[in-house]
PDB file with one MODEL, atoms N, CA, C and O in Angstrom:
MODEL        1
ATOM      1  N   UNK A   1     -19.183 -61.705 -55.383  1.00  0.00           N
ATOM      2  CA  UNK A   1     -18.270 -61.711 -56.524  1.00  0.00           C
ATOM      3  C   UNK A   1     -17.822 -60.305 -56.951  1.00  0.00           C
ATOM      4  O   UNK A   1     -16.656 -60.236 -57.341  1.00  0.00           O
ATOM      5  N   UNK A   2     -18.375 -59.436 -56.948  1.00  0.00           N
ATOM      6  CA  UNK A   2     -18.544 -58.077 -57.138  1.00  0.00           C
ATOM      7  C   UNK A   2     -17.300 -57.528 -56.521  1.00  0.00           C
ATOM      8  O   UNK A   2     -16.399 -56.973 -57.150  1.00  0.00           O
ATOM      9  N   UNK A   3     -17.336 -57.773 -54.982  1.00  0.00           N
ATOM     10  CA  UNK A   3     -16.104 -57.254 -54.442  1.00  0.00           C
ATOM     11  C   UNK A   3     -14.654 -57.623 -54.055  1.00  0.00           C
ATOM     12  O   UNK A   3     -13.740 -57.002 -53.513  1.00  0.00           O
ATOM     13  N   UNK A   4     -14.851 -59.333 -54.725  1.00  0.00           N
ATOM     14  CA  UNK A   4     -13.594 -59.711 -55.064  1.00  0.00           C
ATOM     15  C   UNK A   4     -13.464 -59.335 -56.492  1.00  0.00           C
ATOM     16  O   UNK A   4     -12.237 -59.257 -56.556  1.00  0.00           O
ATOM     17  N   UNK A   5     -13.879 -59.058 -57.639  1.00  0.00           N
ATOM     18  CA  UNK A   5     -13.490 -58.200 -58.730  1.00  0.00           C
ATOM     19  C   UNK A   5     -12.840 -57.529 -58.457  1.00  0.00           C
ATOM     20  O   UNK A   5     -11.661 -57.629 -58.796  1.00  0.00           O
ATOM     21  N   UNK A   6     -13.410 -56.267 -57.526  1.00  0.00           N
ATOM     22  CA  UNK A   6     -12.918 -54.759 -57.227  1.00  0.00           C
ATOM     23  C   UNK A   6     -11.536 -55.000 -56.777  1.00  0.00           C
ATOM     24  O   UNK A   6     -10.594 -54.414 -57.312  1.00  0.00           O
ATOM     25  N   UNK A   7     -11.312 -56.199 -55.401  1.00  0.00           N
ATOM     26  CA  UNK A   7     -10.494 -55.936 -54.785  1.00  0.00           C
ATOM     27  C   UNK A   7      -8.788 -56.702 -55.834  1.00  0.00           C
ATOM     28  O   UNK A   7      -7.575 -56.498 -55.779  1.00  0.00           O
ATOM     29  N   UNK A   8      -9.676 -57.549 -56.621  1.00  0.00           N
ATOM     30  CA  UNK A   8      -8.815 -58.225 -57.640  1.00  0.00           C
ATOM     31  C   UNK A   8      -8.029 -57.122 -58.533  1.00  0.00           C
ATOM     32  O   UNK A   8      -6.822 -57.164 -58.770  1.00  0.00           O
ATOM     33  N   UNK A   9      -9.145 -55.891 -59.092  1.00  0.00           N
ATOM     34  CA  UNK A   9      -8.712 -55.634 -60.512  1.00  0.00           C
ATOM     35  C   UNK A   9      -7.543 -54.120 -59.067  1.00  0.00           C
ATOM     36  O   UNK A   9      -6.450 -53.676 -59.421  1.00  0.00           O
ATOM     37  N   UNK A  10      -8.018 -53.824 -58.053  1.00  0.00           N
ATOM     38  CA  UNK A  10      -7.189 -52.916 -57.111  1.00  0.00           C
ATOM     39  C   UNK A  10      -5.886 -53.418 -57.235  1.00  0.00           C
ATOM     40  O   UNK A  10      -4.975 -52.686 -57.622  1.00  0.00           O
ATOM     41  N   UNK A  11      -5.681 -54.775 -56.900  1.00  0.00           N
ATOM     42  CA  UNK A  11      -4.597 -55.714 -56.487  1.00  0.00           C
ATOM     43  C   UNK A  11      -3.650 -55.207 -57.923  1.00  0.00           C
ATOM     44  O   UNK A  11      -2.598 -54.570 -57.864  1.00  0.00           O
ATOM     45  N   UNK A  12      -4.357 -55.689 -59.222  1.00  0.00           N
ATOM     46  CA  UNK A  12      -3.360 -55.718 -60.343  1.00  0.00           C
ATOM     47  C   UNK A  12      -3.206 -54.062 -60.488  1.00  0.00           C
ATOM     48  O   UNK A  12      -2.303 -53.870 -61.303  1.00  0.00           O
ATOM     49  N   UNK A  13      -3.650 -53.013 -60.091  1.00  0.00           N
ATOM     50  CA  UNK A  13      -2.904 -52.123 -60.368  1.00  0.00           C
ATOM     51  C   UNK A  13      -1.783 -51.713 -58.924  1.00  0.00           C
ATOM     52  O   UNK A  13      -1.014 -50.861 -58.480  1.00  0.00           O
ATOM     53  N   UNK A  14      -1.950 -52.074 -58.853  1.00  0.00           N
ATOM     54  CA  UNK A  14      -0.491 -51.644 -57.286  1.00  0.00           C
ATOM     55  C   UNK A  14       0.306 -52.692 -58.113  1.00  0.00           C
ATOM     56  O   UNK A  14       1.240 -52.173 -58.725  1.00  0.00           O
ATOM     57  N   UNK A  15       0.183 -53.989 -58.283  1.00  0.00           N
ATOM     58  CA  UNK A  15       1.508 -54.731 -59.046  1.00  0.00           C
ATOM     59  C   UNK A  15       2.343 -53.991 -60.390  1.00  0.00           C
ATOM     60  O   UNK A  15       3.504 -54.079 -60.789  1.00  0.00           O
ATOM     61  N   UNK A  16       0.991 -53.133 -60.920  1.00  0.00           N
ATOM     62  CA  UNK A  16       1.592 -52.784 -62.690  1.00  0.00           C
ATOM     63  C   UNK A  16       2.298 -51.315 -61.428  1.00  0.00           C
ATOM     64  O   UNK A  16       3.310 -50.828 -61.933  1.00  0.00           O
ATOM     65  N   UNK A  17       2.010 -50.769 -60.306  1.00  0.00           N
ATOM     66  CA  UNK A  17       2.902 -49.962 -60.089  1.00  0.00           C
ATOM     67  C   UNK A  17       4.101 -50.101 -59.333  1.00  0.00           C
ATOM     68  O   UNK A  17       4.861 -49.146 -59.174  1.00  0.00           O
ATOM     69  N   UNK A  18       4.369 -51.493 -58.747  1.00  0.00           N
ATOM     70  CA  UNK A  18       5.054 -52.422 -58.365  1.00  0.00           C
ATOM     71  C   UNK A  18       6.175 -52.648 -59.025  1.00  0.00           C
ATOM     72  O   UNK A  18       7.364 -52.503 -58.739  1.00  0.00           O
ATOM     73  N   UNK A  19       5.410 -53.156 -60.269  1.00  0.00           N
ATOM     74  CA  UNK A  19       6.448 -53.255 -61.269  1.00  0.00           C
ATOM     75  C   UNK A  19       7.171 -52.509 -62.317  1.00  0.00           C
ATOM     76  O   UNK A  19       7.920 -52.959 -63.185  1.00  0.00           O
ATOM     77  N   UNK A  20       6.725 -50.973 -62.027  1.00  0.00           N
ATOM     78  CA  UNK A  20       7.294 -49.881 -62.619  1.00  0.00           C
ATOM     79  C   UNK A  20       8.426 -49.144 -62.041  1.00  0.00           C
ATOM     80  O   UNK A  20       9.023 -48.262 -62.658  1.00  0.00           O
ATOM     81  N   UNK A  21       8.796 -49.635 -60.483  1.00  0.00           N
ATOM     82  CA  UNK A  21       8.961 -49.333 -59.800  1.00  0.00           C
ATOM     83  C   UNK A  21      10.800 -50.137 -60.149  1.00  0.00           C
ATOM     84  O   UNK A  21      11.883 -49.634 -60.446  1.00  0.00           O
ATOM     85  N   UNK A  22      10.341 -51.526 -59.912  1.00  0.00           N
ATOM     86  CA  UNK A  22      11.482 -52.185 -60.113  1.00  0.00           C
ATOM     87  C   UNK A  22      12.062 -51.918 -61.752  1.00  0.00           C
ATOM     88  O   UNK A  22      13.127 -52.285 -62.248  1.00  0.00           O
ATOM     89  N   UNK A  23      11.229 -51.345 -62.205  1.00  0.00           N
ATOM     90  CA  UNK A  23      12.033 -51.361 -63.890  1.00  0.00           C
ATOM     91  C   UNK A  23      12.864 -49.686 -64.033  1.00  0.00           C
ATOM     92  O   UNK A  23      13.553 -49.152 -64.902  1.00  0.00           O
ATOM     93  N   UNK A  24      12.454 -49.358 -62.950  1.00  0.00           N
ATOM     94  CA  UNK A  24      13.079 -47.472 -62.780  1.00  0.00           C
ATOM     95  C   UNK A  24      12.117 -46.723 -63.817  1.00  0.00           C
ATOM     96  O   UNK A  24      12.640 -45.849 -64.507  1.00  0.00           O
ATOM     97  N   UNK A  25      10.959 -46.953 -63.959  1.00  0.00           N
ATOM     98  CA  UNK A  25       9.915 -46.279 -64.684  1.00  0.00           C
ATOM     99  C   UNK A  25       8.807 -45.560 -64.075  1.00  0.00           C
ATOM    100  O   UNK A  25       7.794 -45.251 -64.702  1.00  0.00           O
ATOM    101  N   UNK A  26       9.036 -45.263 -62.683  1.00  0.00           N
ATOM    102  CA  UNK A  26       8.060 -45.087 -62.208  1.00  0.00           C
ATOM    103  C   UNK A  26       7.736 -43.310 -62.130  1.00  0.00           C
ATOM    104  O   UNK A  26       8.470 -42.334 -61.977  1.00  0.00           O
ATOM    105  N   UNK A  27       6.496 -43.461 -62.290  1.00  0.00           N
ATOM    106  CA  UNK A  27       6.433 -42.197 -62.354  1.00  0.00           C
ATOM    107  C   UNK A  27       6.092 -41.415 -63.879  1.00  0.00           C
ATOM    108  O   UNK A  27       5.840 -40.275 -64.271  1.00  0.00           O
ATOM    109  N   UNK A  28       6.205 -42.369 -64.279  1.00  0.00           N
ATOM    110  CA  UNK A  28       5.705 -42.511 -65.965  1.00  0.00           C
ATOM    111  C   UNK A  28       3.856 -43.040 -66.646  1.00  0.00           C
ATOM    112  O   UNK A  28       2.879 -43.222 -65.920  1.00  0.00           O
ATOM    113  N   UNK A  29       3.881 -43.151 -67.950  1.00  0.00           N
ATOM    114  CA  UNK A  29       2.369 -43.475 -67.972  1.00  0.00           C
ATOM    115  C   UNK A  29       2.273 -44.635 -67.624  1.00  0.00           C
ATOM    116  O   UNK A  29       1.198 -45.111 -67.261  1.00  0.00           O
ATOM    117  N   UNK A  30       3.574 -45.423 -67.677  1.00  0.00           N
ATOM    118  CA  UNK A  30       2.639 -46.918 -67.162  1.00  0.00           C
ATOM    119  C   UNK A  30       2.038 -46.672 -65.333  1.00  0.00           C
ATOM    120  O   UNK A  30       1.021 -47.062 -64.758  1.00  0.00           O
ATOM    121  N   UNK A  31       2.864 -46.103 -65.011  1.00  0.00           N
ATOM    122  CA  UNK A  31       2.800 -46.324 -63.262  1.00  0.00           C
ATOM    123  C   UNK A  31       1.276 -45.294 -62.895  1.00  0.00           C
ATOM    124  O   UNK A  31       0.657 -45.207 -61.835  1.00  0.00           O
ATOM    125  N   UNK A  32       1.017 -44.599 -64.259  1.00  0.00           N
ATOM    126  CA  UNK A  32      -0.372 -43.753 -64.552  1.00  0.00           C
ATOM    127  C   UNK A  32      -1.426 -44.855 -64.469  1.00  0.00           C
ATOM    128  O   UNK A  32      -2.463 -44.831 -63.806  1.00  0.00           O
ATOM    129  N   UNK A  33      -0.828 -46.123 -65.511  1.00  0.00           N
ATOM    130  CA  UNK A  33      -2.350 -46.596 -65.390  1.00  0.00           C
ATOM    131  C   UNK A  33      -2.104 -47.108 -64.915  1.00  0.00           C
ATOM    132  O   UNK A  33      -2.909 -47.966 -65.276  1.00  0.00           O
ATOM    133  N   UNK A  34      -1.295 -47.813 -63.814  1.00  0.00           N
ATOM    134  CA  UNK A  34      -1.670 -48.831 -62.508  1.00  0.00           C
ATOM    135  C   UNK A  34      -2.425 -48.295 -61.978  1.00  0.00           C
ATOM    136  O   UNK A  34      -3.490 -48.881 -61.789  1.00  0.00           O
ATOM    137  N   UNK A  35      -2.250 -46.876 -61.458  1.00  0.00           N
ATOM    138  CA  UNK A  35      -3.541 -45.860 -60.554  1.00  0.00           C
ATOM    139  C   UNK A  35      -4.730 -45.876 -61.040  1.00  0.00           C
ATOM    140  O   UNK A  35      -5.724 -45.967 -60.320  1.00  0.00           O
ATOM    141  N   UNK A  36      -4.783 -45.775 -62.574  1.00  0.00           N
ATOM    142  CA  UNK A  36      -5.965 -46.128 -63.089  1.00  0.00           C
ATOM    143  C   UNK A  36      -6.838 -47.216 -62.532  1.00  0.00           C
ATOM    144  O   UNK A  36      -7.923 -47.261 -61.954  1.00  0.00           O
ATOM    145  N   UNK A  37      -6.013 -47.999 -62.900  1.00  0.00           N
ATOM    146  CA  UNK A  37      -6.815 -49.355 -62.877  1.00  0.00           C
ATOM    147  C   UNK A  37      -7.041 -49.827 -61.282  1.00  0.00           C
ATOM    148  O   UNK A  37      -7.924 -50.653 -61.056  1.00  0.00           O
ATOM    149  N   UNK A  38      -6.214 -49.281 -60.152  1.00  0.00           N
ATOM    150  CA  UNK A  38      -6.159 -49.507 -58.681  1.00  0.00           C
ATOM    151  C   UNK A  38      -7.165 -48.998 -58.317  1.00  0.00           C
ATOM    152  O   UNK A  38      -7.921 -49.555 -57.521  1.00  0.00           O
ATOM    153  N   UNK A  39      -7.558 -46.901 -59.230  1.00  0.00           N
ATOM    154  CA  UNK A  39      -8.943 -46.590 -58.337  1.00  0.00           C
ATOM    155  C   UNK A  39     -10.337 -47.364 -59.075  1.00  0.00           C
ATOM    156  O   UNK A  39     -11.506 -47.399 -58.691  1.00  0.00           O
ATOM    157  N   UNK A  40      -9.776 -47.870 -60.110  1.00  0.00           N
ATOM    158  CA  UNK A  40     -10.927 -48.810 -60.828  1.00  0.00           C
ATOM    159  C   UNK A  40     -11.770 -49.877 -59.716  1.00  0.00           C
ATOM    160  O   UNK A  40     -12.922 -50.125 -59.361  1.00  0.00           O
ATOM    161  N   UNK A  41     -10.343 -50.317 -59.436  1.00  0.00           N
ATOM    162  CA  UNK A  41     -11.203 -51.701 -58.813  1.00  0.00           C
ATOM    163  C   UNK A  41     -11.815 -51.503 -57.140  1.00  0.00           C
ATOM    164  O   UNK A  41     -12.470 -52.302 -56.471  1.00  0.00           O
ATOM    165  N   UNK A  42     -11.045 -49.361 -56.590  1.00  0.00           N
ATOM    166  CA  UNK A  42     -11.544 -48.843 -55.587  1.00  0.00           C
ATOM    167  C   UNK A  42     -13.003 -49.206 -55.518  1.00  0.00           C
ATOM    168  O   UNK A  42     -13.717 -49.826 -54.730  1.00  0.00           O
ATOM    169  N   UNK A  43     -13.158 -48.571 -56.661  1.00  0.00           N
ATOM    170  CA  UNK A  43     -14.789 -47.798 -57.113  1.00  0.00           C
ATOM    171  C   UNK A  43     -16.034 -49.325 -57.284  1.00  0.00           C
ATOM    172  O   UNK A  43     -17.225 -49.357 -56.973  1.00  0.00           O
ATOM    173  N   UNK A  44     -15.317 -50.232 -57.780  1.00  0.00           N
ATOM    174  CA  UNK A  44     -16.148 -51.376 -58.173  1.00  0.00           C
ATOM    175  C   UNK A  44     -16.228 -51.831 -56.514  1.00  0.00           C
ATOM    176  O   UNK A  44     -17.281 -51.610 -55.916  1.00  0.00           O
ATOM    177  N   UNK A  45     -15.339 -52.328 -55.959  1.00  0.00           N
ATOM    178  CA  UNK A  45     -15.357 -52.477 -54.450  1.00  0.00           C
ATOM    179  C   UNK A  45     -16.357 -51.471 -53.614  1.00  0.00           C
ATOM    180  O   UNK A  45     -17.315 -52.053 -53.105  1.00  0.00           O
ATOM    181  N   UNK A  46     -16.299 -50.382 -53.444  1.00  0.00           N
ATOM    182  CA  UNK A  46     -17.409 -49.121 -53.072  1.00  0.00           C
ATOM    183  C   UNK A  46     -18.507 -49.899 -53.521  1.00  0.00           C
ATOM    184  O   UNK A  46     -19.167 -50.484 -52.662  1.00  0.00           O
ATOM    185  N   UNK A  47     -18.962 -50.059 -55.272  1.00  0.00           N
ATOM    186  CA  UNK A  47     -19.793 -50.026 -55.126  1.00  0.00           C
ATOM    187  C   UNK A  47     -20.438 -51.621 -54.822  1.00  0.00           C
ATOM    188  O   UNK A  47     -21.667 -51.664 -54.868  1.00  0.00           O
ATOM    189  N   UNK A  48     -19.912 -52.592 -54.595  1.00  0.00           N
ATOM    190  CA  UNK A  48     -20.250 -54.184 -54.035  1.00  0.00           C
ATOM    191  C   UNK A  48     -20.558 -53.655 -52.693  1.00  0.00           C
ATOM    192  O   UNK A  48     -21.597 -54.193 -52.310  1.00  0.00           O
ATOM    193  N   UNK A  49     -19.921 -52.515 -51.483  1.00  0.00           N
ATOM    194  CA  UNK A  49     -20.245 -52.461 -50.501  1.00  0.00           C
ATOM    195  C   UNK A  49     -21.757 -51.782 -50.633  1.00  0.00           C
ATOM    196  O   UNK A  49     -22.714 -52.075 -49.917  1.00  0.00           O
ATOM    197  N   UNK A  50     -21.754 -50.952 -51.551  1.00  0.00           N
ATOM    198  CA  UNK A  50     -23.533 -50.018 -51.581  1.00  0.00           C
ATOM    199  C   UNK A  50     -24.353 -51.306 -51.888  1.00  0.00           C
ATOM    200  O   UNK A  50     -25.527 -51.335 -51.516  1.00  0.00           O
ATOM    201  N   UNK A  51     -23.846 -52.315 -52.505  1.00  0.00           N
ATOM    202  CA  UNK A  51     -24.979 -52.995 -53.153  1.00  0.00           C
ATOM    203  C   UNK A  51     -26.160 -53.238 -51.833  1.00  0.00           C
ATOM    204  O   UNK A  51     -27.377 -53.293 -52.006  1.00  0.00           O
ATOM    205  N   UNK A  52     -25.330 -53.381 -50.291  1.00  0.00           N
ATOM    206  CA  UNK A  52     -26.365 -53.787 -49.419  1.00  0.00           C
ATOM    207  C   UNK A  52     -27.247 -53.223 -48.879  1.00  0.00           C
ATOM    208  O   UNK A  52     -27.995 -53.507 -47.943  1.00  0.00           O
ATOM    209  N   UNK A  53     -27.103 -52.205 -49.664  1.00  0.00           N
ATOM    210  CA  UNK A  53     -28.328 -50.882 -49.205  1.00  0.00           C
ATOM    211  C   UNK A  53     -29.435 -51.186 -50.182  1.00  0.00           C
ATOM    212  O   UNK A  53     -29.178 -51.826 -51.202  1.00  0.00           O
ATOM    213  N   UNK A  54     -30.709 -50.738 -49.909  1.00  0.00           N
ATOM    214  CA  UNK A  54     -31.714 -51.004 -50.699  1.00  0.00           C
ATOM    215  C   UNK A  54     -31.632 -49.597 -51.306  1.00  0.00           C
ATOM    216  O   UNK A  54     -31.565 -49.671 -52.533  1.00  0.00           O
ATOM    217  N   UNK A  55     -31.614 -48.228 -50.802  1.00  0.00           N
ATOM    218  CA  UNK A  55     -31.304 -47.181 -51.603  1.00  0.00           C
ATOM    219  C   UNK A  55     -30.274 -46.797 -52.021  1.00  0.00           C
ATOM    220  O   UNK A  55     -30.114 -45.617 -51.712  1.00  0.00           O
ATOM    221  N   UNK A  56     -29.189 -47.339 -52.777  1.00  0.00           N
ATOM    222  CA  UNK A  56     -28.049 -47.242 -52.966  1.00  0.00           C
ATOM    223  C   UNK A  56     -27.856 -47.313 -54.224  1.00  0.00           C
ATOM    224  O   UNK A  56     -26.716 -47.057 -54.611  1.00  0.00           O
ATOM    225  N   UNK A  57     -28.989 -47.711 -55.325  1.00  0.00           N
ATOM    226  CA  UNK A  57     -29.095 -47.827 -56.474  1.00  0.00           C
ATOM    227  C   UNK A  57     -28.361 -46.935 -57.959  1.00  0.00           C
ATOM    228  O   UNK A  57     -27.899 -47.285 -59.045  1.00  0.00           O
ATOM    229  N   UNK A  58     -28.598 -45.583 -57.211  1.00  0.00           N
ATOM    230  CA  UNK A  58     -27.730 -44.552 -57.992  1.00  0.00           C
ATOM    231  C   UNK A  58     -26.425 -44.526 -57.712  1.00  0.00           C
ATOM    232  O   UNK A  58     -25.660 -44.246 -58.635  1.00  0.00           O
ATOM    233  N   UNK A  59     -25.739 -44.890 -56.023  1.00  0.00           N
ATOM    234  CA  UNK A  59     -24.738 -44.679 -55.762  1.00  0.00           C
ATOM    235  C   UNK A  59     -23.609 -45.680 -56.645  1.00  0.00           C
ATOM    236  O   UNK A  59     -22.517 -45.454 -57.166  1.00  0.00           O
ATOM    237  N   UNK A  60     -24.410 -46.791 -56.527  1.00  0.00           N
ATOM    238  CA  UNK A  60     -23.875 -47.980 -57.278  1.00  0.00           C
ATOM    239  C   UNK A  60     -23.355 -47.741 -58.558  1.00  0.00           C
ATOM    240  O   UNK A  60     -22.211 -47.874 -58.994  1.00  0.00           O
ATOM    241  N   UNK A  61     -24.774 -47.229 -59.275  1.00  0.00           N
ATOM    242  CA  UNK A  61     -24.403 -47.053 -60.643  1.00  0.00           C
ATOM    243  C   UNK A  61     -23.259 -45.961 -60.706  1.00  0.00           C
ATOM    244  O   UNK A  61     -22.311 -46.462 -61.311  1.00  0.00           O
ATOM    245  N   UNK A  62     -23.031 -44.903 -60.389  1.00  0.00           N
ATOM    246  CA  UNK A  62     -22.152 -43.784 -60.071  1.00  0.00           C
ATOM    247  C   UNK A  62     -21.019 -45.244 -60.363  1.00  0.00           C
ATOM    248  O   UNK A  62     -20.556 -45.918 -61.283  1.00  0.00           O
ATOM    249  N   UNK A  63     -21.001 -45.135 -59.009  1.00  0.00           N
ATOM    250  CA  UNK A  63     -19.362 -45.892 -58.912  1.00  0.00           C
ATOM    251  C   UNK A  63     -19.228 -46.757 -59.914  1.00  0.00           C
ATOM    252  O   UNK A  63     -18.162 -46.623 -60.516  1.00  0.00           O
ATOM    253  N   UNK A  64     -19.995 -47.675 -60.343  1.00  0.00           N
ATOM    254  CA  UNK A  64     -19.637 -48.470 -61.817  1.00  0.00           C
ATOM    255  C   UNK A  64     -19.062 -47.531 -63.332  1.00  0.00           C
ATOM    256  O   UNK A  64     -18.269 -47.848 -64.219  1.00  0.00           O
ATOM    257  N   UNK A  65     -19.716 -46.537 -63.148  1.00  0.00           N
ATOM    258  CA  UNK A  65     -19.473 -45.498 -63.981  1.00  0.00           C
ATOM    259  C   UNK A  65     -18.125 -44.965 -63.807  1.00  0.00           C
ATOM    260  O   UNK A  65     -17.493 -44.885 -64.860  1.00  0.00           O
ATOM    261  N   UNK A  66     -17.596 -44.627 -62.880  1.00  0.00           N
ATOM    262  CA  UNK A  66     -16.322 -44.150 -62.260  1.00  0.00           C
ATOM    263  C   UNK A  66     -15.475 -44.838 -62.750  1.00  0.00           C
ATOM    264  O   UNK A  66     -14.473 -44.421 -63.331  1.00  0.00           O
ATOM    265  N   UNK A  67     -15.898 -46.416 -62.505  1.00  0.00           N
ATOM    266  CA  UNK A  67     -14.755 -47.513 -62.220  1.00  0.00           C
ATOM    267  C   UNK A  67     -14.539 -47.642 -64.386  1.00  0.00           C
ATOM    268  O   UNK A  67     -13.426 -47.725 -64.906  1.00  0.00           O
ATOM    269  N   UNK A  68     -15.657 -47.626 -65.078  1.00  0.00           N
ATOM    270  CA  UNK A  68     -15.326 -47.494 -66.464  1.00  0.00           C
ATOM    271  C   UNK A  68     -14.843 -46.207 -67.331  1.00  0.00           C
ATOM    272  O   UNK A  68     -14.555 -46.082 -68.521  1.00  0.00           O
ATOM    273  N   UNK A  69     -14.869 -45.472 -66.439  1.00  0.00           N
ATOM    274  CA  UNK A  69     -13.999 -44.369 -66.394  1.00  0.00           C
ATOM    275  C   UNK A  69     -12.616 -44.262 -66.175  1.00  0.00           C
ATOM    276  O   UNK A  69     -11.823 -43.710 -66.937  1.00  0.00           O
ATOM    277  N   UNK A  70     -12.374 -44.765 -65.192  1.00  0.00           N
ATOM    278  CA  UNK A  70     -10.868 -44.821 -65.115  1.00  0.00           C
ATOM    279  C   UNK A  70     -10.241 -46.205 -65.920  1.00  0.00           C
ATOM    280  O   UNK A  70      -9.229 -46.178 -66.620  1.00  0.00           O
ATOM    281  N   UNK A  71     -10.829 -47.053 -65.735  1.00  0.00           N
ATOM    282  CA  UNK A  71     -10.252 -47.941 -66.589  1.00  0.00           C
ATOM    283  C   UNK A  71     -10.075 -47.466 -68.283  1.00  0.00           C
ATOM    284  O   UNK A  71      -9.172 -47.912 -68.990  1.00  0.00           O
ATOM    285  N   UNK A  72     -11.165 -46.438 -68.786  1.00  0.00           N
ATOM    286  CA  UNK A  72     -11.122 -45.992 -70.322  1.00  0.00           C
ATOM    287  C   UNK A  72      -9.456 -44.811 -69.982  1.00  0.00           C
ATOM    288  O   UNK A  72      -8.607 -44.585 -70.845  1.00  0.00           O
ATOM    289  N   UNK A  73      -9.433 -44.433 -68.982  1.00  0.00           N
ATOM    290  CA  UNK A  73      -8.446 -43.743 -69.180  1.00  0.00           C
ATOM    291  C   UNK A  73      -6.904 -44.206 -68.776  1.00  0.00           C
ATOM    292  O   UNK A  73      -5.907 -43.525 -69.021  1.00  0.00           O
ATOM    293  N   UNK A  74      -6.899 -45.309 -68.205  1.00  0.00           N
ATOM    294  CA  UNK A  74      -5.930 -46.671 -68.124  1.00  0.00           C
ATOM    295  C   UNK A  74      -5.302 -47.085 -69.143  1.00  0.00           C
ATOM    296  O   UNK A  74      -4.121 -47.393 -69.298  1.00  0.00           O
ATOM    297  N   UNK A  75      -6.535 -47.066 -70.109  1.00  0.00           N
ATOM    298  CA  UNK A  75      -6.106 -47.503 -71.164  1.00  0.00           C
ATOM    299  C   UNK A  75      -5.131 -46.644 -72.101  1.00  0.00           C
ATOM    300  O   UNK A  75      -3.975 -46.830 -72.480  1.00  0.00           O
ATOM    301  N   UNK A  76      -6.344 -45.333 -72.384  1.00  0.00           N
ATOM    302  CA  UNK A  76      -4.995 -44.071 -72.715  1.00  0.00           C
ATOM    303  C   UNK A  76      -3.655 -43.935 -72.475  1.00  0.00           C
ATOM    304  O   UNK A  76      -2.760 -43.798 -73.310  1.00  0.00           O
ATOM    305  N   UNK A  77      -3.530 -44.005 -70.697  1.00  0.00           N
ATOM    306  CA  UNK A  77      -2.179 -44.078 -70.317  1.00  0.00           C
ATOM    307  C   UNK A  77      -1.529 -45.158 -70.638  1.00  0.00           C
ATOM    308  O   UNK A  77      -0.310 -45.062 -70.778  1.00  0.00           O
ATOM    309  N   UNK A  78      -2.170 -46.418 -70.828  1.00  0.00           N
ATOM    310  CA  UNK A  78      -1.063 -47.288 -71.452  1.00  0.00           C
ATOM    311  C   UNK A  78      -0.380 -47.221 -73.129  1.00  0.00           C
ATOM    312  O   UNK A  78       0.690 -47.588 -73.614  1.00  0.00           O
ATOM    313  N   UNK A  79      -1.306 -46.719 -73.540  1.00  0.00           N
ATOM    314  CA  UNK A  79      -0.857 -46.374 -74.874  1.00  0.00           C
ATOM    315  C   UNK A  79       0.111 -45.697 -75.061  1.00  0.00           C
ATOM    316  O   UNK A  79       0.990 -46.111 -75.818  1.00  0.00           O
ATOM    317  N   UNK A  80       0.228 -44.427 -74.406  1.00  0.00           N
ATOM    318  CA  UNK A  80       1.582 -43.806 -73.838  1.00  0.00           C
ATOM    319  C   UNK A  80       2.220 -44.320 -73.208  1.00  0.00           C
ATOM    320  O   UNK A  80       3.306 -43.738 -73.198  1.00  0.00           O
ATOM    321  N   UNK A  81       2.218 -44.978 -72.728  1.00  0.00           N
ATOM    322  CA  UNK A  81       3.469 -45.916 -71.881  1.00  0.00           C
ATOM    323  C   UNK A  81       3.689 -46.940 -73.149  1.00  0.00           C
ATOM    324  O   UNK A  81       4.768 -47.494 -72.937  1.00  0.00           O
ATOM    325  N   UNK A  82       3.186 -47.372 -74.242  1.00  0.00           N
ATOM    326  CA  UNK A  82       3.850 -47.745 -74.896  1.00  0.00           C
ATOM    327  C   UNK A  82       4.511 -46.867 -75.861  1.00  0.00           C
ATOM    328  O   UNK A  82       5.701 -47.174 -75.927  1.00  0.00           O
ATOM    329  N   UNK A  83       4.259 -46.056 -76.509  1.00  0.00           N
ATOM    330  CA  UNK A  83       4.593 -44.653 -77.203  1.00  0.00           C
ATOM    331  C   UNK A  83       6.168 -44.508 -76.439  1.00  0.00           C
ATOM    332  O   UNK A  83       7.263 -44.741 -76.950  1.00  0.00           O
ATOM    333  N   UNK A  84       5.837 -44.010 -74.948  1.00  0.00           N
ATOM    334  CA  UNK A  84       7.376 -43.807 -73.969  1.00  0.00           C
ATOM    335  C   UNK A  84       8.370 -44.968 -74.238  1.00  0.00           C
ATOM    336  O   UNK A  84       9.576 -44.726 -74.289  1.00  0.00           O
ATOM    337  N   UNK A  85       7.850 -46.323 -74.426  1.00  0.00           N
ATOM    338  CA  UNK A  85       8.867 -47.382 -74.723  1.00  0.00           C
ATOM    339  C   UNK A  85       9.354 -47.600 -75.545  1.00  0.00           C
ATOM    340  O   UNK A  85      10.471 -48.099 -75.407  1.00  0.00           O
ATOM    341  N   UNK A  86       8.849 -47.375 -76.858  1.00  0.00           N
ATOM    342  CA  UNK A  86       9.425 -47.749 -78.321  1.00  0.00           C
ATOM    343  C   UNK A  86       9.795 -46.572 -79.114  1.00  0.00           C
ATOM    344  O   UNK A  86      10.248 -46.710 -80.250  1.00  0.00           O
TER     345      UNK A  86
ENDMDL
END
């Protein structure tokens, strides 16, 4: 389940940059946090692949950490991408 998350929450950021794309916005904060949220679901994916290591425990956590990392800063950029819209 872990790494269909990752590869899920990857998927929705290439669409939010997909769709920045077709609106002539790209290149802006929204098309910021698609990347956000794309290396988000990188990092969660990485770390579903460490899970099969028995010493992989830190690596894991790392990358979970990463992945709530970029998503906290996803969020930022969307805020500005709404700020840029209105």
């Amino acid at each position: 389940p872990l790494m269909d998350a990752g590869k899920a929450l990857a998927r929705s950021g290439e669409l939010l940059i997909d769709a920045t794309e077709s609106l002539g916005l790209y290149g802006g904060a929204l098309s910021a946090a698609g990347a956000f949220v794309r290396n988000s679901g990188d990092c969660v994916a990485q770390a579903a692949a460490s899970c099969r290591f028995k010493t992989a425990a830190e690596l894991v956590s790392d990358e979970l950490r990463e992945a709530g990392t970029c998503l906290s800063e996803g969020t930022e950029k969307l805020g500005l991408a709404a700020e840029e819209a209105g």
